[in-house]
Tab-separated table of C-alpha atoms and ligand atoms in Angstrom:
chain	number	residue	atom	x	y	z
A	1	UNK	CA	0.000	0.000	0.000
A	2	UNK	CA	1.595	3.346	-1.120
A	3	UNK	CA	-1.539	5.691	-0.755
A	4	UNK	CA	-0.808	6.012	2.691
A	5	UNK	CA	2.278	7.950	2.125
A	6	UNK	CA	3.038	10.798	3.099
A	7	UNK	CA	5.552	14.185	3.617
A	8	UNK	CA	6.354	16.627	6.560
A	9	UNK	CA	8.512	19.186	8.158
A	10	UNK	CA	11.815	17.164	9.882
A	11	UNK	CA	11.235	17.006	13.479
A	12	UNK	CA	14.188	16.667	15.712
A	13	UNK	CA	12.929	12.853	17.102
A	14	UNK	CA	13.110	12.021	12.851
A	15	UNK	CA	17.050	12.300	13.116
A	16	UNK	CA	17.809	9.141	15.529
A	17	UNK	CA	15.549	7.265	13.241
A	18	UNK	CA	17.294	8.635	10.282
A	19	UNK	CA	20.638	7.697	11.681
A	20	UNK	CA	19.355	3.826	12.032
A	21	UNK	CA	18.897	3.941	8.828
A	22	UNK	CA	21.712	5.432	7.713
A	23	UNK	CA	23.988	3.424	9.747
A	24	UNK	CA	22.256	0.306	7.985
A	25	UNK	CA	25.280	-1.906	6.345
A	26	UNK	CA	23.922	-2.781	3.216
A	27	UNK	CA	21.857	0.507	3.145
A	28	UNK	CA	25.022	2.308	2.905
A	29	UNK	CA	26.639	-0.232	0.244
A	30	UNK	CA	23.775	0.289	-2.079
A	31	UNK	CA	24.144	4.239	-1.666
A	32	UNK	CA	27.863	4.098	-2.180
A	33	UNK	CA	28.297	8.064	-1.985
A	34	UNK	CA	28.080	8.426	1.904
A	35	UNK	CA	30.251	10.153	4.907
A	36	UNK	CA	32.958	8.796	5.037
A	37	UNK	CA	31.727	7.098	8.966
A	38	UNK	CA	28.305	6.284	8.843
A	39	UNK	CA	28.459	5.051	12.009
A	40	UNK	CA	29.440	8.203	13.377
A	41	UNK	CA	26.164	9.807	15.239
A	42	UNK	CA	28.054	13.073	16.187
A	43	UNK	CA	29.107	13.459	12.353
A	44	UNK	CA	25.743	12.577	11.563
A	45	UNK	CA	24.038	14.831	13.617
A	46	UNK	CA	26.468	17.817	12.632
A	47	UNK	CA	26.053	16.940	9.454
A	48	UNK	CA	21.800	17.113	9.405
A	49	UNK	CA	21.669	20.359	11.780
A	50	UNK	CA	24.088	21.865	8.630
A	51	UNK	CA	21.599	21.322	5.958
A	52	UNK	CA	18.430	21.626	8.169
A	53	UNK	CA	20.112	25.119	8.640
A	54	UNK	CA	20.981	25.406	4.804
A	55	UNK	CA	18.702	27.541	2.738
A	56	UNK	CA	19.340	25.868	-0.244
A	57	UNK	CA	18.084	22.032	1.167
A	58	UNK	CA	14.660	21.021	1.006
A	59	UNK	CA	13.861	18.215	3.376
A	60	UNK	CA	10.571	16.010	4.291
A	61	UNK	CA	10.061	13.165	6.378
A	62	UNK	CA	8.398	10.309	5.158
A	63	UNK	CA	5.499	9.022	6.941
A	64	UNK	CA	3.857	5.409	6.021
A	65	UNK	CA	0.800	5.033	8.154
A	66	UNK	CA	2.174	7.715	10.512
A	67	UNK	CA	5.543	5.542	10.728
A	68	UNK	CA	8.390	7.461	9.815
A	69	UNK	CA	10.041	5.537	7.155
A	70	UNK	CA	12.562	7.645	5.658
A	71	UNK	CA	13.275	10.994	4.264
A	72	UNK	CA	13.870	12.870	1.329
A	73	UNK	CA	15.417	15.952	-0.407
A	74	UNK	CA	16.928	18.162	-2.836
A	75	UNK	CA	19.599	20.347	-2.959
A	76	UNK	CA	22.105	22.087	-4.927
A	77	UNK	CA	25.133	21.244	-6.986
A	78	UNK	CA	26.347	24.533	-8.708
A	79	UNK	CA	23.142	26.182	-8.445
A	80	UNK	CA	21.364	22.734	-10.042
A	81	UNK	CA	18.649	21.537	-7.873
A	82	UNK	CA	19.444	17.499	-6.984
A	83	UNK	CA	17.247	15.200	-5.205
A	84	UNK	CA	18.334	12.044	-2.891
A	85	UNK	CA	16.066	9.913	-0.669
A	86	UNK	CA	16.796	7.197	2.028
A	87	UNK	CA	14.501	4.375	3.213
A	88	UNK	CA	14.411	2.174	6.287
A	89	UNK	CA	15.275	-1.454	4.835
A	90	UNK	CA	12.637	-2.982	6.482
A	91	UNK	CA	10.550	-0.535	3.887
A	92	UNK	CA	12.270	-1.249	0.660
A	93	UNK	CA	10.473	-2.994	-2.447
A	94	UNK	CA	6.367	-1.518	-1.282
A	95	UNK	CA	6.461	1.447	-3.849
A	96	UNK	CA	7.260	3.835	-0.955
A	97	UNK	CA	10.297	5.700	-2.188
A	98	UNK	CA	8.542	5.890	-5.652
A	99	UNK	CA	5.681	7.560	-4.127
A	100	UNK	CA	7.480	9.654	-2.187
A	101	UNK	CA	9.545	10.954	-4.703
A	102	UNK	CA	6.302	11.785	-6.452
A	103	UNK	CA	4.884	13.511	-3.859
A	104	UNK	CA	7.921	15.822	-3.481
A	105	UNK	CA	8.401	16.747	-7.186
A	106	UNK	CA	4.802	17.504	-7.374
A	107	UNK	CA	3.859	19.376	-4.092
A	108	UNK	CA	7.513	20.298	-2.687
A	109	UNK	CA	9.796	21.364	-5.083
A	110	UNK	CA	8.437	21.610	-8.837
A	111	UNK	CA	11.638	23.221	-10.014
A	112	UNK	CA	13.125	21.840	-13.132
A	113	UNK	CA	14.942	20.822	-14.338
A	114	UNK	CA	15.589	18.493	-11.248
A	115	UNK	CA	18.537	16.571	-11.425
A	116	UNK	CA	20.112	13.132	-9.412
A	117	UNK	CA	23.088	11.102	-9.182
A	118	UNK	CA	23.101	7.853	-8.423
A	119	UNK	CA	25.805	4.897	-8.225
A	120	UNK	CA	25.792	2.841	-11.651
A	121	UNK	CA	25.031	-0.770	-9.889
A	122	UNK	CA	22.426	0.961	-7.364
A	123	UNK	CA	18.848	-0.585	-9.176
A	124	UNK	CA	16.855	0.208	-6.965
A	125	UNK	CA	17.260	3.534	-7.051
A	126	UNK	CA	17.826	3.683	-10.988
A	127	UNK	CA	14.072	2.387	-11.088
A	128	UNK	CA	12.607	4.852	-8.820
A	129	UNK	CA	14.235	7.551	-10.860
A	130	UNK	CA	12.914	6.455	-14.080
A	131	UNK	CA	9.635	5.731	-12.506
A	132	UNK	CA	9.234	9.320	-11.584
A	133	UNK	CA	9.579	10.273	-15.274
A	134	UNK	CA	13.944	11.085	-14.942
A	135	UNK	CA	16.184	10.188	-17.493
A	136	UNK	CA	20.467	9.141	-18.020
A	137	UNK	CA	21.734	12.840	-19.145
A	138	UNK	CA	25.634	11.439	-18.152
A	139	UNK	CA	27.859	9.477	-16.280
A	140	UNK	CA	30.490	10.475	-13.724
A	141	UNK	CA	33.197	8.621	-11.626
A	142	UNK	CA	33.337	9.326	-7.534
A	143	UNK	CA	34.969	8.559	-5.187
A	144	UNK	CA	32.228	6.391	-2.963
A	145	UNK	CA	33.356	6.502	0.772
A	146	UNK	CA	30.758	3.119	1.125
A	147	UNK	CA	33.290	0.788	-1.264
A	148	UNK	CA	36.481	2.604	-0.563
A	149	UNK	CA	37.377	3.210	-4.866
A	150	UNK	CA	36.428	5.514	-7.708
A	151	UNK	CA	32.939	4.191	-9.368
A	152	UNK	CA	30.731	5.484	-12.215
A	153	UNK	CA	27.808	6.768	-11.857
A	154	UNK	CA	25.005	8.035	-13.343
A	155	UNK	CA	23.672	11.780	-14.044
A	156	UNK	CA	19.717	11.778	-14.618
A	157	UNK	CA	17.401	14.135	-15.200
A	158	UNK	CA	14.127	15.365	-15.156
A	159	UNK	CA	12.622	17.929	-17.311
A	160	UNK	CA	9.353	20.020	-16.764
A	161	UNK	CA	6.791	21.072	-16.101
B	201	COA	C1	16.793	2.955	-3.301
B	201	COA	C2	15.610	2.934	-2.342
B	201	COA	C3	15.216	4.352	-1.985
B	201	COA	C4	14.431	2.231	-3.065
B	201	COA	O1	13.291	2.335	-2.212
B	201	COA	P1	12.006	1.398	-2.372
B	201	COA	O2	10.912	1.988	-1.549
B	201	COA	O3	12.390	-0.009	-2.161
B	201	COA	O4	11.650	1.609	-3.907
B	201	COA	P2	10.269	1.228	-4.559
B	201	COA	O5	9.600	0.143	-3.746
B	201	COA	O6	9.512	2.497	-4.806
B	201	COA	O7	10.743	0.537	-5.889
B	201	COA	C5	10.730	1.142	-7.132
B	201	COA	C6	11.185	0.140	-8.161
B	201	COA	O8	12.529	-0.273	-7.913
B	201	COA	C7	12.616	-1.684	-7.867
B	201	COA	N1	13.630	-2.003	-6.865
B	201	COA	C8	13.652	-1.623	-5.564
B	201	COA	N2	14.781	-2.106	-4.984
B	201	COA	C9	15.448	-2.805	-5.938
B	201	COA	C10	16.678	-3.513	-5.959
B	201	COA	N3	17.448	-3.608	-4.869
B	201	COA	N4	17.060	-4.088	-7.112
B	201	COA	C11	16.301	-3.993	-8.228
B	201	COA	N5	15.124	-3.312	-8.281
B	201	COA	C12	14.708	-2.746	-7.150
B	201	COA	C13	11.220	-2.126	-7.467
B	201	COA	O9	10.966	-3.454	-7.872
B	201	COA	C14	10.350	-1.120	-8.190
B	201	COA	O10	10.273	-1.395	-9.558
B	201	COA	P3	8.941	-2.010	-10.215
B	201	COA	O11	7.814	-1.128	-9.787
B	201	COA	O12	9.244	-1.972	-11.661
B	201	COA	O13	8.812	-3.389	-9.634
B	201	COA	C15	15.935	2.149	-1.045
B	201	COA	O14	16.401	0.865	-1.377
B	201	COA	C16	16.972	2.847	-0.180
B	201	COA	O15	16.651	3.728	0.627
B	201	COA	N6	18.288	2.442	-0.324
B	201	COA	C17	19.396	3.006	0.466
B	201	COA	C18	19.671	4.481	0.163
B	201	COA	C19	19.840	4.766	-1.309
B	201	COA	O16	20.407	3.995	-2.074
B	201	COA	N7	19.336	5.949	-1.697
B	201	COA	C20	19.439	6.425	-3.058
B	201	COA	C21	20.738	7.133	-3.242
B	201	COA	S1	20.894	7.720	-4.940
């Protein structure tokens, strides 16, 4: 069931969920472009309080039946709005991210083009991109703190309105 999800305003009590999540081993392989400790909860707290602070990030928690699953948001690269999300595992593979991904590019931040970056071998997230109507515009090698070694990955895009 995805019609149950839903957006809000980051409360502090989201972050030590957030940091479960983020902390999650294969959570953080998957993502690849991470902190360089993420089981450091003082970095990770410093590191949310910065771009709660930040004018230029856009964040929402995601609720699922008032559960807070995840979170989501966009910021910017050179003056290029971005968007990245995060999930609970015990929430991966119901539609959630997809829907809230939705939900954010159509009620949270419309601008566009909108762009994301994502690790070449992450499918997951590849699919919820193209779900939400993005599409490859390039490719890129990072370093990825998660595998320890320059990977590719890829540049999509998603044009408006
Ligand atoms: C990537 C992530 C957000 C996906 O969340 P999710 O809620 O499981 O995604 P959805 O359920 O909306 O799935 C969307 C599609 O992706 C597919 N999918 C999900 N996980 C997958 C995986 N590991 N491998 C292949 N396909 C996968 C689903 O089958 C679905 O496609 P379908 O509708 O054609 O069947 C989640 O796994 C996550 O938070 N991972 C860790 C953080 C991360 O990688 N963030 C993205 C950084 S760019």
């Amino acid at each position: 069931m995805t019609n149950d999800v839903r957006l809000r305003d980051v409360i502090d009590a989201d972050l030590a969920v957030f940091f479960e999540y983020e902390s999650d081993t294969d959570a953080v392989h998957m993502a690849a472009f991470t902190r360089k400790d993420p089981a450091d909860r003082e970095a990770f707290r410093s590191h949310w309080e910065k771009i709660l602070a930040s004018p230029a990030v856009i964040i929402r928690t995601i609720l699922r039946g008032g559960e807070v699953v995840g979170s989501v948001l966009s910021y910017e690269d050179s003056g290029r709005p971005e968007v990245s999300y995060w999930l609970g595992a015990r929430y991966w593979g119901q539609g959630i991210a997809t829907g809230a991904l939705r939900l954010f590019l159509a009620k949270v931040d419309t601008r566009r083009p909108m762009r994301a970056r994502v690790a070449k071998d992450n499918a997951g997230s590849i699919r919820v991109l193209e779900k939400c109507g993005f599409r490859v515009v390039g490719q890129a090698r990072g370093f990825a703190n998660a595998r320890g070694a320059e990977i590719e990955e890829l540049i999509f895009e998603l044009l408006g309105p």
